[in-house]
Amino acid sequence: MATPLGVPPVLSTPESRIFEGPTSLISDAALPRVSDEELDATYEVRRTAEDIWRGGWRKIALQFPDGMLVDAPRIFEALGRELEARARNDAAGSVDTSDPDGGPKDLSEAVERLHEDVEKVGLAGHDMSGERKLYILGDTSYGACCVDEIAAEHFDADVVVHYGRACLSPTARLPVIYVFTKHDLSHQHVIEAFKGTFPDRARKIIIVANVTFADHVLPVHELLVAEGYQNLFPTSIIHDPASPLPNRSVPGPVKEGVEDLSDYHLFHIAEPAASLLLVLTSRLASIRIYPTTGTQSDSPPHVLEASTAMALRRRYAVVTSLTTAAVFGILINTLSVKNYLHIVERVKAQIAAAGKKSYTFVVGKVNAAKLANFSEVGGWVVISCWESSLVESKDFFRPVITPFELRLALQGDHERVWTGEWLSDFNQILAEHEQKADDAGSGSPVGDEETPAERVHGGDLDCEEESEPPEFDLKTGRYVSHSRPMRNSAAESKRAANPTTKSAALIKRENGDLATVGGAVSPGAEYLRSQRTWKGLGSDFEIAYDEAGQTPDGNGASVEQGRSGVARGYRAGEESERR
């Protein structure tokens, strides 16, 4: 039995670490100073200014990853100067204040003609007289590879300029200018390493690089062709995570279905994302990685052979460990990737159809401390971009899986087949579901699922518990009797997937019955009632349960309307005054 708390628990950071950040600060003085020309070449300042000018955008958000924030002020100033120069050049070229004889014209006449010219060329909608404002996003809401539309909307930005590595997931609201940045690479070292790795010049090889080194693919390809290689394919960047090579073009025969991608070997410049390796490992003959870190020596670095067998076995072990989980948490780790709400609804429907319970959480940067607060959750499903959806679970209290892995975990032991294929883009999951619905000719919307009992007994739920095969925890070998708490009735499963009541009353039942919220069984409420020893601030008051015939004793805290709004201007109650 748990010992009652004698003093309140410590919820804040100790005083000795109040001003200590989680990461060490980088001193500007310790970093090498690059010239303005190098900065312009690395961050493509002129090209960015040209894109902004042509788009006619007025409020521009500049999103930098943490490693590039040190250059953000200089990029801000360089872009501002470039945009001002373009504004002056356009003004000087548009207004001609001298007549052919050299005499001055009337200024009002020149301005009038300028307005006529603007209307003729259709530029009136661009507000050429308006001032462009640049904003630096100091901290991203989610992963650095994703476009932070949430932070950009705080000041009503028209466009986001994204710097550095990017997942290129389609956005939902704002246009994006991608600046991958450019970095030096010794082509001679790459050629020597390539020749040592692939001595057979007739082998089919695809050349890929991270987006930050993508500008080196074509020069390397040309040098290798000069060395006698015949079947090389240099990839180019496309905005399609669902491509057989995510965000990269594929050879023509593969695209046409004449050849299979498994006939090709992959030579990857720079370290790829772990999720990309898992996706490609079952699609290609082999993957070789040319490391770009620590390549300052005169000799080329050693080419690495990618091996994902251990990682795939570990992911499969995680999937099978969640087959008996009763409660899943849905982690929404993106608010900008297109169709994220559709996959959330799809995941909810799958969990409800399996007779399990789901709770939805919106988080920024996922870490073990945040998720450990919810010990009643047996496993987490992360809704994120394809590149950051792989979350290694060894540091977490409960495993974190993807929507693709959830589909495997909810299948029965006789249905689950592990082929080695691994998907990270949830849009592919949605596309497959829609394709199956079209093939079946059902036309049913996403979320119209049968419960396991309906599939087995044709809707007869009375004999479900007796006829369902027993379930055992694969870790402990023990029998699990509560892995499907929401299978009491098909109606309850439907309400779990599509709740129709907004009541949040916690109802206390007789001993042995689960707690319910709004008339539906709630494993979370039951865990709070029966297992949590500390239930939050105010838990020292008696809870007045909403039971028939019970009169509240007045010990519970009264409900008051709190503040609303955003941090820069809260409103208290019905008052219009900001606080």
Coordinates of C-alpha atoms in Angstrom, one line a residue:
M1 CA 0.0 0.0 0.0
A2 CA 1.3 3.4 -0.9
T3 CA 2.6 5.6 1.9
P4 CA 0.7 9.0 2.2
L5 CA 2.7 12.0 1.2
G6 CA 4.0 14.0 4.2
V7 CA 5.0 17.0 2.2
P8 CA 4.0 18.3 -1.2
P9 CA 6.1 16.8 -4.0
V10 CA 8.8 18.9 -5.7
L11 CA 7.5 20.0 -9.1
S12 CA 10.0 22.7 -10.0
T13 CA 13.6 22.8 -11.0
P14 CA 16.1 22.9 -8.1
E15 CA 17.5 26.4 -7.4
S16 CA 21.0 25.3 -8.3
R17 CA 19.8 24.7 -11.9
I18 CA 17.3 27.4 -12.5
F19 CA 19.5 29.3 -14.9
E20 CA 21.2 26.2 -16.4
G21 CA 20.0 25.5 -19.9
P22 CA 19.7 21.9 -21.3
T23 CA 22.5 22.6 -23.9
S24 CA 25.7 24.5 -23.7
L25 CA 25.7 28.0 -25.3
I26 CA 27.9 28.6 -28.3
S27 CA 30.2 31.6 -28.1
D28 CA 30.2 33.8 -31.2
A29 CA 33.9 34.5 -30.6
A30 CA 34.8 30.9 -30.9
L31 CA 33.2 30.5 -34.4
P32 CA 35.1 31.4 -37.6
R33 CA 34.1 34.6 -39.2
V34 CA 33.0 34.2 -42.8
S35 CA 33.0 37.0 -45.4
D36 CA 29.9 38.5 -46.8
E37 CA 30.6 36.8 -50.1
E38 CA 30.8 33.4 -48.5
L39 CA 27.6 34.0 -46.5
D40 CA 25.8 35.0 -49.6
A41 CA 26.9 31.9 -51.4
T42 CA 26.1 29.5 -48.5
Y43 CA 22.7 31.0 -47.8
E44 CA 21.8 32.0 -51.3
V45 CA 20.8 35.5 -50.3
R46 CA 20.3 36.9 -53.8
R47 CA 18.2 34.0 -55.0
T48 CA 16.1 34.3 -51.8
A49 CA 15.6 38.0 -52.3
E50 CA 14.6 37.4 -55.9
D51 CA 12.0 34.8 -54.9
I52 CA 10.5 37.1 -52.2
W53 CA 10.4 40.0 -54.7
R54 CA 8.7 38.1 -57.4
G55 CA 6.1 36.7 -54.9
G56 CA 5.2 40.1 -53.7
W57 CA 5.3 39.0 -50.0
R58 CA 5.4 41.6 -47.3
K59 CA 5.9 39.7 -44.0
I60 CA 8.7 37.1 -44.3
A61 CA 9.5 34.6 -41.6
L62 CA 13.1 33.3 -41.5
Q63 CA 13.3 29.8 -40.0
F64 CA 16.8 28.6 -38.9
P65 CA 17.9 25.4 -37.2
D66 CA 19.7 25.8 -34.0
G67 CA 23.1 25.4 -35.6
M68 CA 22.5 28.3 -38.0
L69 CA 21.0 30.8 -35.6
V70 CA 24.4 32.3 -35.1
D71 CA 24.3 33.5 -38.7
A72 CA 20.7 34.7 -38.5
P73 CA 21.4 38.4 -37.8
R74 CA 23.7 38.7 -40.7
I75 CA 21.3 36.9 -43.1
F76 CA 18.6 39.3 -41.8
E77 CA 20.7 42.3 -42.6
A78 CA 21.9 41.0 -46.0
L79 CA 18.3 40.1 -47.1
G80 CA 17.1 43.6 -46.0
R81 CA 19.8 45.3 -48.0
E82 CA 19.1 43.2 -51.1
L83 CA 15.4 43.9 -50.9
E84 CA 16.0 47.6 -50.5
A85 CA 18.3 47.7 -53.4
R86 CA 15.7 46.0 -55.6
A87 CA 13.1 48.5 -54.5
R88 CA 15.4 51.4 -55.4
N89 CA 16.3 49.9 -58.8
D90 CA 12.6 49.2 -59.7
A91 CA 11.7 52.8 -58.7
A92 CA 14.5 54.3 -60.7
G93 CA 13.7 52.2 -63.7
S94 CA 9.9 52.8 -63.6
V95 CA 9.8 56.6 -63.1
D96 CA 11.4 58.6 -66.0
T97 CA 11.6 62.3 -64.8
S98 CA 13.3 63.7 -67.9
D99 CA 12.0 64.4 -71.4
P100 CA 13.9 63.5 -74.6
D101 CA 15.4 67.0 -74.8
G102 CA 16.8 66.7 -71.3
G103 CA 14.3 69.0 -69.6
P104 CA 12.6 68.0 -66.4
K105 CA 9.0 66.8 -66.5
D106 CA 6.2 67.6 -64.1
L107 CA 6.5 65.2 -61.1
S108 CA 2.8 64.7 -60.8
E109 CA 2.6 63.7 -64.5
A110 CA 5.4 61.1 -63.9
V111 CA 3.6 59.6 -60.9
E112 CA 0.3 59.4 -62.9
R113 CA 2.0 57.6 -65.7
L114 CA 3.6 55.2 -63.2
H115 CA 0.2 54.3 -61.8
E116 CA -1.0 53.6 -65.4
D117 CA 1.9 51.4 -66.1
V118 CA 1.4 49.4 -62.9
E119 CA -2.3 48.8 -63.8
K120 CA -1.3 47.7 -67.3
V121 CA 1.2 45.1 -66.1
G122 CA -1.1 43.8 -63.3
L123 CA 1.1 44.7 -60.4
A124 CA -1.4 46.7 -58.4
G125 CA -2.1 43.7 -56.1
H126 CA 1.5 43.6 -54.9
D127 CA 1.4 47.0 -53.1
M128 CA 4.8 48.1 -54.5
S129 CA 4.9 51.0 -52.0
G130 CA 4.6 48.8 -49.0
E131 CA 7.6 48.0 -46.7
R132 CA 8.8 44.4 -46.4
K133 CA 9.4 43.1 -42.9
L134 CA 11.6 40.2 -41.9
Y135 CA 11.2 38.1 -38.8
I136 CA 13.6 35.5 -37.3
L137 CA 12.0 32.5 -35.7
G138 CA 14.1 31.9 -32.7
D139 CA 12.7 28.5 -31.7
T140 CA 10.8 26.0 -33.7
S141 CA 7.6 24.5 -32.4
Y142 CA 8.4 21.1 -33.7
G143 CA 11.3 19.5 -35.6
A144 CA 13.8 21.7 -37.4
C145 CA 13.2 19.8 -40.7
C146 CA 9.5 20.9 -40.7
V147 CA 8.2 24.3 -41.7
D148 CA 7.0 26.1 -38.5
E149 CA 3.7 27.6 -39.8
I150 CA 2.5 28.0 -36.2
A151 CA 5.3 30.4 -35.2
A152 CA 5.0 32.2 -38.5
E153 CA 1.3 32.8 -38.0
H154 CA 2.0 34.6 -34.8
F155 CA 2.8 37.7 -36.8
D156 CA 0.6 36.8 -39.8
A157 CA 3.5 36.0 -42.1
D158 CA 3.0 35.7 -45.9
V159 CA 5.8 33.2 -46.5
V160 CA 8.4 31.1 -44.7
V161 CA 12.0 30.9 -45.7
H162 CA 13.3 27.6 -44.4
Y163 CA 17.0 27.1 -44.0
G164 CA 19.0 23.9 -43.8
R165 CA 17.9 20.3 -43.8
A166 CA 14.2 19.8 -44.7
C167 CA 11.8 16.9 -44.9
L168 CA 9.9 18.7 -47.8
S169 CA 6.5 17.5 -46.4
P170 CA 3.6 19.3 -48.1
T171 CA 2.4 22.2 -46.0
A172 CA -1.2 23.1 -45.2
R173 CA -1.2 26.9 -45.1
L174 CA 1.8 29.0 -46.1
P175 CA 4.1 29.0 -49.2
V176 CA 7.7 28.1 -48.5
I177 CA 11.0 29.1 -49.9
Y178 CA 13.6 26.4 -49.2
V179 CA 17.2 27.3 -48.8
F180 CA 19.1 24.1 -48.3
T181 CA 22.5 26.0 -47.9
K182 CA 25.6 25.0 -49.8
H183 CA 28.7 23.3 -48.4
D184 CA 32.1 22.4 -49.8
L185 CA 32.8 18.9 -50.8
S186 CA 36.0 17.4 -52.3
H187 CA 34.9 15.8 -55.5
Q188 CA 38.2 14.0 -55.9
H189 CA 37.7 12.2 -52.6
V190 CA 34.2 11.2 -53.6
I191 CA 35.4 9.8 -56.9
E192 CA 38.2 7.8 -55.2
A193 CA 35.8 6.4 -52.5
F194 CA 33.2 5.5 -55.2
K195 CA 35.8 3.7 -57.3
G196 CA 37.0 1.7 -54.3
T197 CA 33.4 0.8 -53.4
F198 CA 32.1 -0.1 -56.9
P199 CA 34.9 -1.4 -59.1
D200 CA 32.4 -2.9 -61.5
R201 CA 31.6 0.0 -64.0
A202 CA 28.5 -1.8 -65.4
R203 CA 26.6 -2.0 -62.1
K204 CA 23.4 0.0 -61.8
I205 CA 24.0 2.7 -59.2
I206 CA 21.8 5.6 -58.0
I207 CA 23.7 8.7 -56.6
V208 CA 21.8 10.5 -53.8
A209 CA 22.9 13.3 -51.4
N210 CA 21.3 15.1 -48.5
V211 CA 19.6 18.3 -49.5
T212 CA 22.5 20.3 -48.1
F213 CA 24.9 18.5 -50.5
A214 CA 22.4 18.0 -53.4
D215 CA 24.2 20.5 -55.6
H216 CA 27.2 18.2 -55.8
V217 CA 25.4 15.2 -57.4
L218 CA 25.6 16.3 -61.0
P219 CA 29.3 17.3 -60.9
V220 CA 30.1 13.9 -59.3
H221 CA 28.0 12.1 -61.9
E222 CA 29.9 13.8 -64.7
L223 CA 33.3 12.9 -63.3
L224 CA 32.2 9.3 -62.8
V225 CA 30.9 9.0 -66.4
A226 CA 34.3 10.3 -67.5
E227 CA 35.8 7.4 -65.5
G228 CA 33.9 4.9 -67.6
Y229 CA 30.8 4.2 -65.4
Q230 CA 27.8 3.4 -67.7
N231 CA 24.7 2.8 -65.6
L232 CA 24.6 5.7 -63.1
F233 CA 21.5 7.8 -62.3
P234 CA 21.9 11.2 -60.6
T235 CA 18.9 12.1 -58.6
S236 CA 17.2 15.5 -58.4
I237 CA 15.1 16.9 -55.6
I238 CA 11.3 16.6 -55.9
H239 CA 8.7 17.5 -53.3
D240 CA 7.2 14.0 -52.9
P241 CA 7.9 12.0 -49.7
A242 CA 5.8 9.1 -51.2
S243 CA 8.3 8.6 -54.0
P244 CA 10.1 5.2 -54.1
L245 CA 13.1 7.4 -53.2
P246 CA 11.5 9.9 -50.8
N247 CA 11.8 13.4 -52.3
R248 CA 14.1 12.2 -55.1
S249 CA 13.6 11.3 -58.7
V250 CA 13.9 7.7 -59.8
P251 CA 15.3 6.1 -63.0
G252 CA 12.9 6.1 -66.0
P253 CA 12.6 2.3 -66.2
V254 CA 11.7 2.1 -62.6
K255 CA 9.1 4.9 -63.0
E256 CA 7.6 3.1 -66.0
G257 CA 7.5 -0.2 -64.2
V258 CA 10.0 -1.9 -66.5
E259 CA 12.6 -2.4 -63.8
D260 CA 12.5 -2.8 -60.1
L261 CA 14.3 -0.5 -57.6
S262 CA 15.9 -3.6 -56.1
D263 CA 18.1 -4.0 -59.1
Y264 CA 20.0 -0.8 -58.1
H265 CA 22.6 0.0 -55.5
L266 CA 22.5 3.4 -53.7
F267 CA 25.5 5.7 -53.1
H268 CA 24.5 8.3 -50.5
I269 CA 26.6 11.4 -49.9
A270 CA 26.3 12.5 -46.2
E271 CA 24.6 10.7 -43.4
P272 CA 20.9 10.0 -44.1
A273 CA 18.1 10.1 -41.6
A274 CA 17.5 6.9 -39.7
S275 CA 13.9 6.8 -41.0
L276 CA 15.1 7.0 -44.6
L277 CA 17.4 4.0 -44.1
L278 CA 14.6 1.9 -42.8
V279 CA 12.4 2.9 -45.7
L280 CA 15.0 2.1 -48.3
T281 CA 16.6 -1.0 -46.9
S282 CA 13.9 -3.3 -48.4
R283 CA 13.8 -1.5 -51.7
L284 CA 17.4 -1.4 -52.9
A285 CA 20.1 -4.0 -53.4
S286 CA 22.5 -2.2 -51.0
I287 CA 23.1 1.2 -49.5
R288 CA 26.6 2.7 -49.2
I289 CA 27.2 6.0 -47.3
Y290 CA 29.9 8.5 -47.9
P291 CA 30.4 10.4 -44.6
T292 CA 30.9 14.2 -44.9
T293 CA 31.9 14.9 -41.3
G294 CA 35.5 14.9 -40.4
T295 CA 36.7 14.8 -44.0
Q296 CA 39.5 17.4 -43.7
S297 CA 42.3 14.9 -44.2
D298 CA 44.1 14.4 -47.5
S299 CA 42.7 10.8 -47.9
P300 CA 39.1 10.0 -48.7
P301 CA 36.9 8.8 -45.8
H302 CA 35.9 5.1 -45.5
V303 CA 32.6 4.4 -47.2
L304 CA 30.1 2.7 -44.8
E305 CA 27.7 0.0 -45.7
A306 CA 24.2 0.6 -44.2
S307 CA 22.8 -2.2 -42.1
T308 CA 19.4 -1.9 -40.7
A309 CA 18.7 -5.5 -39.7
M310 CA 19.1 -4.8 -36.0
A311 CA 17.0 -1.7 -36.2
L312 CA 14.2 -3.5 -38.0
R313 CA 14.2 -6.4 -35.5
R314 CA 14.1 -3.8 -32.6
R315 CA 11.1 -2.1 -34.2
Y316 CA 9.3 -5.4 -34.7
A317 CA 9.9 -6.3 -31.0
V318 CA 8.4 -2.9 -30.1
V319 CA 5.4 -3.6 -32.3
T320 CA 4.7 -7.0 -30.8
S321 CA 5.1 -5.8 -27.2
L322 CA 2.1 -3.4 -27.8
T323 CA -0.3 -6.1 -28.9
T324 CA -1.8 -6.3 -25.4
A325 CA -1.7 -2.5 -24.7
A326 CA -5.2 -1.3 -23.6
V327 CA -4.6 2.4 -23.9
F328 CA -2.8 4.3 -26.6
G329 CA -1.8 7.9 -26.7
I330 CA -1.9 9.8 -30.0
L331 CA 1.0 12.3 -30.1
I332 CA 0.3 15.1 -32.6
N333 CA 3.8 16.3 -33.3
T334 CA 2.9 18.5 -36.3
L335 CA 0.3 21.1 -37.1
S336 CA 1.6 22.0 -40.6
V337 CA 2.0 18.7 -42.5
K338 CA -0.9 18.3 -44.9
N339 CA -3.6 15.7 -44.0
Y340 CA -2.4 15.4 -40.4
L341 CA -6.0 15.6 -39.1
H342 CA -7.1 12.8 -41.5
I343 CA -4.5 10.4 -40.2
V344 CA -5.4 11.3 -36.6
E345 CA -9.0 10.3 -37.3
R346 CA -7.8 7.2 -39.0
V347 CA -5.7 6.1 -36.1
K348 CA -8.6 6.8 -33.7
A349 CA -10.8 4.6 -35.7
Q350 CA -8.3 1.8 -35.8
I351 CA -7.8 1.8 -32.1
A352 CA -11.5 2.0 -31.4
A353 CA -12.2 -0.9 -33.8
A354 CA -9.7 -3.0 -31.8
G355 CA -11.7 -2.4 -28.6
K356 CA -9.0 -0.2 -27.1
K357 CA -9.0 3.3 -25.8
S358 CA -7.1 6.3 -27.2
Y359 CA -6.2 9.8 -25.8
T360 CA -5.0 12.6 -28.0
F361 CA -2.0 14.9 -27.0
V362 CA -0.6 17.9 -28.8
V363 CA 3.1 18.2 -28.1
G364 CA 6.0 20.2 -29.3
K365 CA 9.4 18.5 -29.0
V366 CA 8.8 14.9 -27.7
N367 CA 10.9 13.8 -24.8
A368 CA 10.8 11.1 -22.2
A369 CA 9.9 13.4 -19.3
K370 CA 6.7 14.7 -20.9
L371 CA 5.4 11.2 -21.8
A372 CA 6.3 9.7 -18.4
N373 CA 3.6 11.9 -16.8
F374 CA 0.9 9.6 -18.3
S375 CA 1.7 6.2 -16.9
E376 CA -1.7 4.9 -17.7
V377 CA -0.9 5.0 -21.5
G378 CA 0.5 1.7 -22.7
G379 CA 2.0 2.9 -26.0
W380 CA 2.2 6.1 -28.1
V381 CA 1.5 6.7 -31.7
V382 CA 3.3 9.7 -33.1
I383 CA 1.8 11.8 -35.9
S384 CA 4.8 13.6 -37.4
C385 CA 6.6 14.2 -40.7
W386 CA 8.1 11.2 -42.4
E387 CA 11.7 12.1 -41.4
S388 CA 11.1 12.6 -37.7
S389 CA 8.4 10.0 -37.1
L390 CA 11.0 7.4 -36.0
V391 CA 11.4 7.8 -32.2
E392 CA 13.7 5.3 -30.6
S393 CA 11.9 4.1 -27.5
K394 CA 14.7 2.9 -25.3
D395 CA 14.8 6.1 -23.3
F396 CA 11.0 6.3 -22.9
F397 CA 8.8 4.8 -20.3
R398 CA 6.4 3.5 -23.0
P399 CA 7.2 2.7 -26.6
V400 CA 6.6 5.3 -29.4
I401 CA 5.5 3.9 -32.7
T402 CA 4.3 5.2 -36.1
P403 CA 0.8 4.8 -37.7
F404 CA 2.3 2.0 -40.0
E405 CA 3.5 0.1 -36.9
L406 CA 0.2 0.6 -35.1
R407 CA -1.5 -1.2 -38.0
L408 CA 0.7 -4.2 -37.4
A409 CA 0.3 -4.1 -33.6
L410 CA -3.5 -4.2 -33.9
Q411 CA -3.5 -7.2 -36.2
G412 CA -4.0 -10.7 -34.8
D413 CA -1.2 -13.1 -34.5
H414 CA -2.5 -15.1 -37.4
E415 CA -2.7 -11.9 -39.6
R416 CA 0.5 -10.1 -38.7
V417 CA 3.3 -10.8 -41.3
W418 CA 6.6 -8.9 -41.1
T419 CA 8.0 -8.5 -44.6
G420 CA 10.8 -6.1 -43.7
E421 CA 9.0 -3.2 -45.4
W422 CA 8.7 0.0 -43.3
L423 CA 6.7 3.1 -44.1
S424 CA 7.2 6.5 -42.5
D425 CA 5.0 8.8 -44.5
F426 CA 1.4 8.7 -43.1
N427 CA 0.0 10.0 -46.4
Q428 CA 0.9 6.6 -47.9
I429 CA -1.2 5.0 -45.2
L430 CA -4.1 7.2 -46.1
A431 CA -3.7 6.5 -49.8
E432 CA -3.6 2.7 -49.2
H433 CA -6.8 2.9 -47.1
E434 CA -8.6 4.9 -49.8
Q435 CA -7.4 2.5 -52.5
K436 CA -8.7 -0.5 -50.5
A437 CA -12.1 1.3 -50.0
D438 CA -12.3 2.0 -53.8
D439 CA -11.4 -1.6 -54.7
A440 CA -14.0 -2.9 -52.3
G441 CA -16.6 -0.5 -53.8
S442 CA -17.8 0.4 -50.3
G443 CA -17.2 4.1 -50.5
S444 CA -17.4 4.2 -46.7
P445 CA -15.7 7.2 -45.0
V446 CA -12.5 6.9 -42.9
G447 CA -13.4 5.6 -39.5
D448 CA -16.2 3.2 -40.4
E449 CA -14.7 0.1 -38.9
E450 CA -16.0 -3.1 -37.3
T451 CA -15.0 -4.2 -33.9
P452 CA -13.2 -7.6 -33.5
A453 CA -16.4 -9.0 -32.0
E454 CA -18.5 -8.0 -35.0
R455 CA -16.0 -9.6 -37.3
V456 CA -15.9 -12.9 -35.4
H457 CA -19.5 -13.2 -34.3
G458 CA -21.3 -11.2 -36.9
G459 CA -22.5 -8.6 -34.3
D460 CA -23.3 -11.0 -31.5
L461 CA -21.4 -9.4 -28.6
D462 CA -22.7 -11.5 -25.7
C463 CA -20.4 -14.4 -26.3
E464 CA -17.3 -12.3 -27.1
E465 CA -15.4 -12.8 -23.9
E466 CA -15.9 -16.6 -24.0
S467 CA -15.0 -17.0 -27.7
E468 CA -12.1 -14.5 -28.0
P469 CA -8.7 -16.3 -27.9
P470 CA -6.7 -15.6 -24.8
E471 CA -4.0 -12.9 -25.0
F472 CA -0.6 -13.1 -23.3
D473 CA 2.1 -10.5 -22.7
L474 CA 5.0 -11.4 -24.8
K475 CA 7.5 -10.0 -22.3
T476 CA 6.2 -11.7 -19.1
G477 CA 4.2 -14.5 -20.5
R478 CA 1.3 -13.7 -18.3
Y479 CA -2.4 -13.8 -19.3
V480 CA -3.9 -10.4 -20.0
S481 CA -7.6 -10.0 -19.5
H482 CA -8.0 -6.3 -19.9
S483 CA -6.3 -5.5 -23.3
R484 CA -9.7 -4.5 -24.9
P485 CA -11.5 -2.4 -22.3
M486 CA -13.8 -0.7 -24.8
R487 CA -15.3 -4.0 -26.3
N488 CA -18.3 -4.1 -23.9
S489 CA -20.6 -3.0 -26.7
A490 CA -20.4 -1.9 -30.3
A491 CA -22.1 1.4 -29.3
E492 CA -19.4 2.2 -26.8
S493 CA -16.7 1.6 -29.5
K494 CA -18.5 3.9 -31.8
R495 CA -18.7 6.6 -29.2
A496 CA -15.0 6.2 -28.4
A497 CA -14.2 6.9 -32.1
N498 CA -16.7 9.7 -32.5
P499 CA -17.8 11.1 -29.2
T500 CA -21.1 12.9 -29.2
T501 CA -21.3 14.1 -25.7
K502 CA -19.4 16.9 -24.1
S503 CA -19.9 15.9 -20.5
A504 CA -16.7 15.6 -18.4
A505 CA -18.3 14.3 -15.2
L506 CA -16.5 11.6 -13.4
I507 CA -18.9 8.9 -12.2
K508 CA -18.0 6.5 -9.5
R509 CA -19.5 3.1 -9.9
E510 CA -19.8 0.1 -7.6
N511 CA -16.6 -1.9 -6.8
G512 CA -15.4 -3.8 -9.8
D513 CA -16.9 -1.5 -12.4
L514 CA -14.9 0.8 -14.5
A515 CA -15.3 4.6 -14.1
T516 CA -17.1 6.3 -16.9
V517 CA -17.0 9.8 -18.4
G518 CA -20.1 11.0 -20.2
G519 CA -21.6 7.5 -20.1
A520 CA -18.6 5.9 -21.8
V521 CA -16.1 3.6 -20.1
S522 CA -12.9 5.6 -19.4
P523 CA -9.7 3.6 -18.5
G524 CA -7.9 6.9 -17.8
A525 CA -10.5 7.9 -15.2
E526 CA -10.4 4.4 -13.7
Y527 CA -6.6 4.7 -13.4
L528 CA -6.9 8.1 -11.8
R529 CA -9.4 6.7 -9.3
S530 CA -7.8 3.4 -8.4
Q531 CA -4.0 3.7 -8.9
R532 CA -2.8 7.3 -8.7
T533 CA -1.7 8.2 -5.2
W534 CA -1.3 11.9 -6.0
K535 CA -4.0 13.4 -8.3
G536 CA -2.8 17.0 -8.8
L537 CA -3.3 20.3 -7.0
G538 CA -6.4 20.4 -5.0
S539 CA -6.5 16.7 -4.5
D540 CA -6.6 17.1 -0.8
F541 CA -10.3 18.1 -1.1
E542 CA -12.9 15.4 -1.2
I543 CA -14.3 14.8 -4.7
A544 CA -18.0 15.2 -5.0
Y545 CA -18.9 12.3 -7.4
D546 CA -21.9 12.7 -9.6
E547 CA -23.9 9.7 -8.3
A548 CA -27.6 9.2 -8.1
G549 CA -28.9 10.3 -4.7
Q550 CA -25.6 11.8 -3.5
T551 CA -25.6 15.4 -2.3
P552 CA -22.4 17.3 -2.8
D553 CA -20.9 18.2 0.6
G554 CA -19.4 21.4 -0.6
N555 CA -15.8 20.4 0.0
G556 CA -14.9 20.4 -3.7
A557 CA -13.4 23.5 -5.3
S558 CA -15.8 25.7 -7.1
V559 CA -15.5 26.1 -10.9
E560 CA -14.5 29.5 -12.0
Q561 CA -13.9 30.9 -15.5
G562 CA -10.2 31.5 -16.1
R563 CA -8.3 33.7 -18.5
S564 CA -8.5 33.2 -22.2
G565 CA -6.5 34.4 -25.2
V566 CA -2.8 34.4 -26.1
A567 CA 0.2 35.1 -23.9
R568 CA 0.6 38.7 -25.2
G569 CA -2.9 39.6 -24.2
Y570 CA -5.1 37.5 -21.8
R571 CA -8.7 38.3 -21.1
A572 CA -10.3 37.5 -17.7
G573 CA -13.8 36.3 -18.0
E574 CA -16.1 38.5 -20.0
E575 CA -13.9 41.6 -19.6
S576 CA -12.5 43.1 -22.7
E577 CA -9.4 44.5 -20.9
R578 CA -6.2 42.7 -21.6
R579 CA -4.1 41.6 -18.7

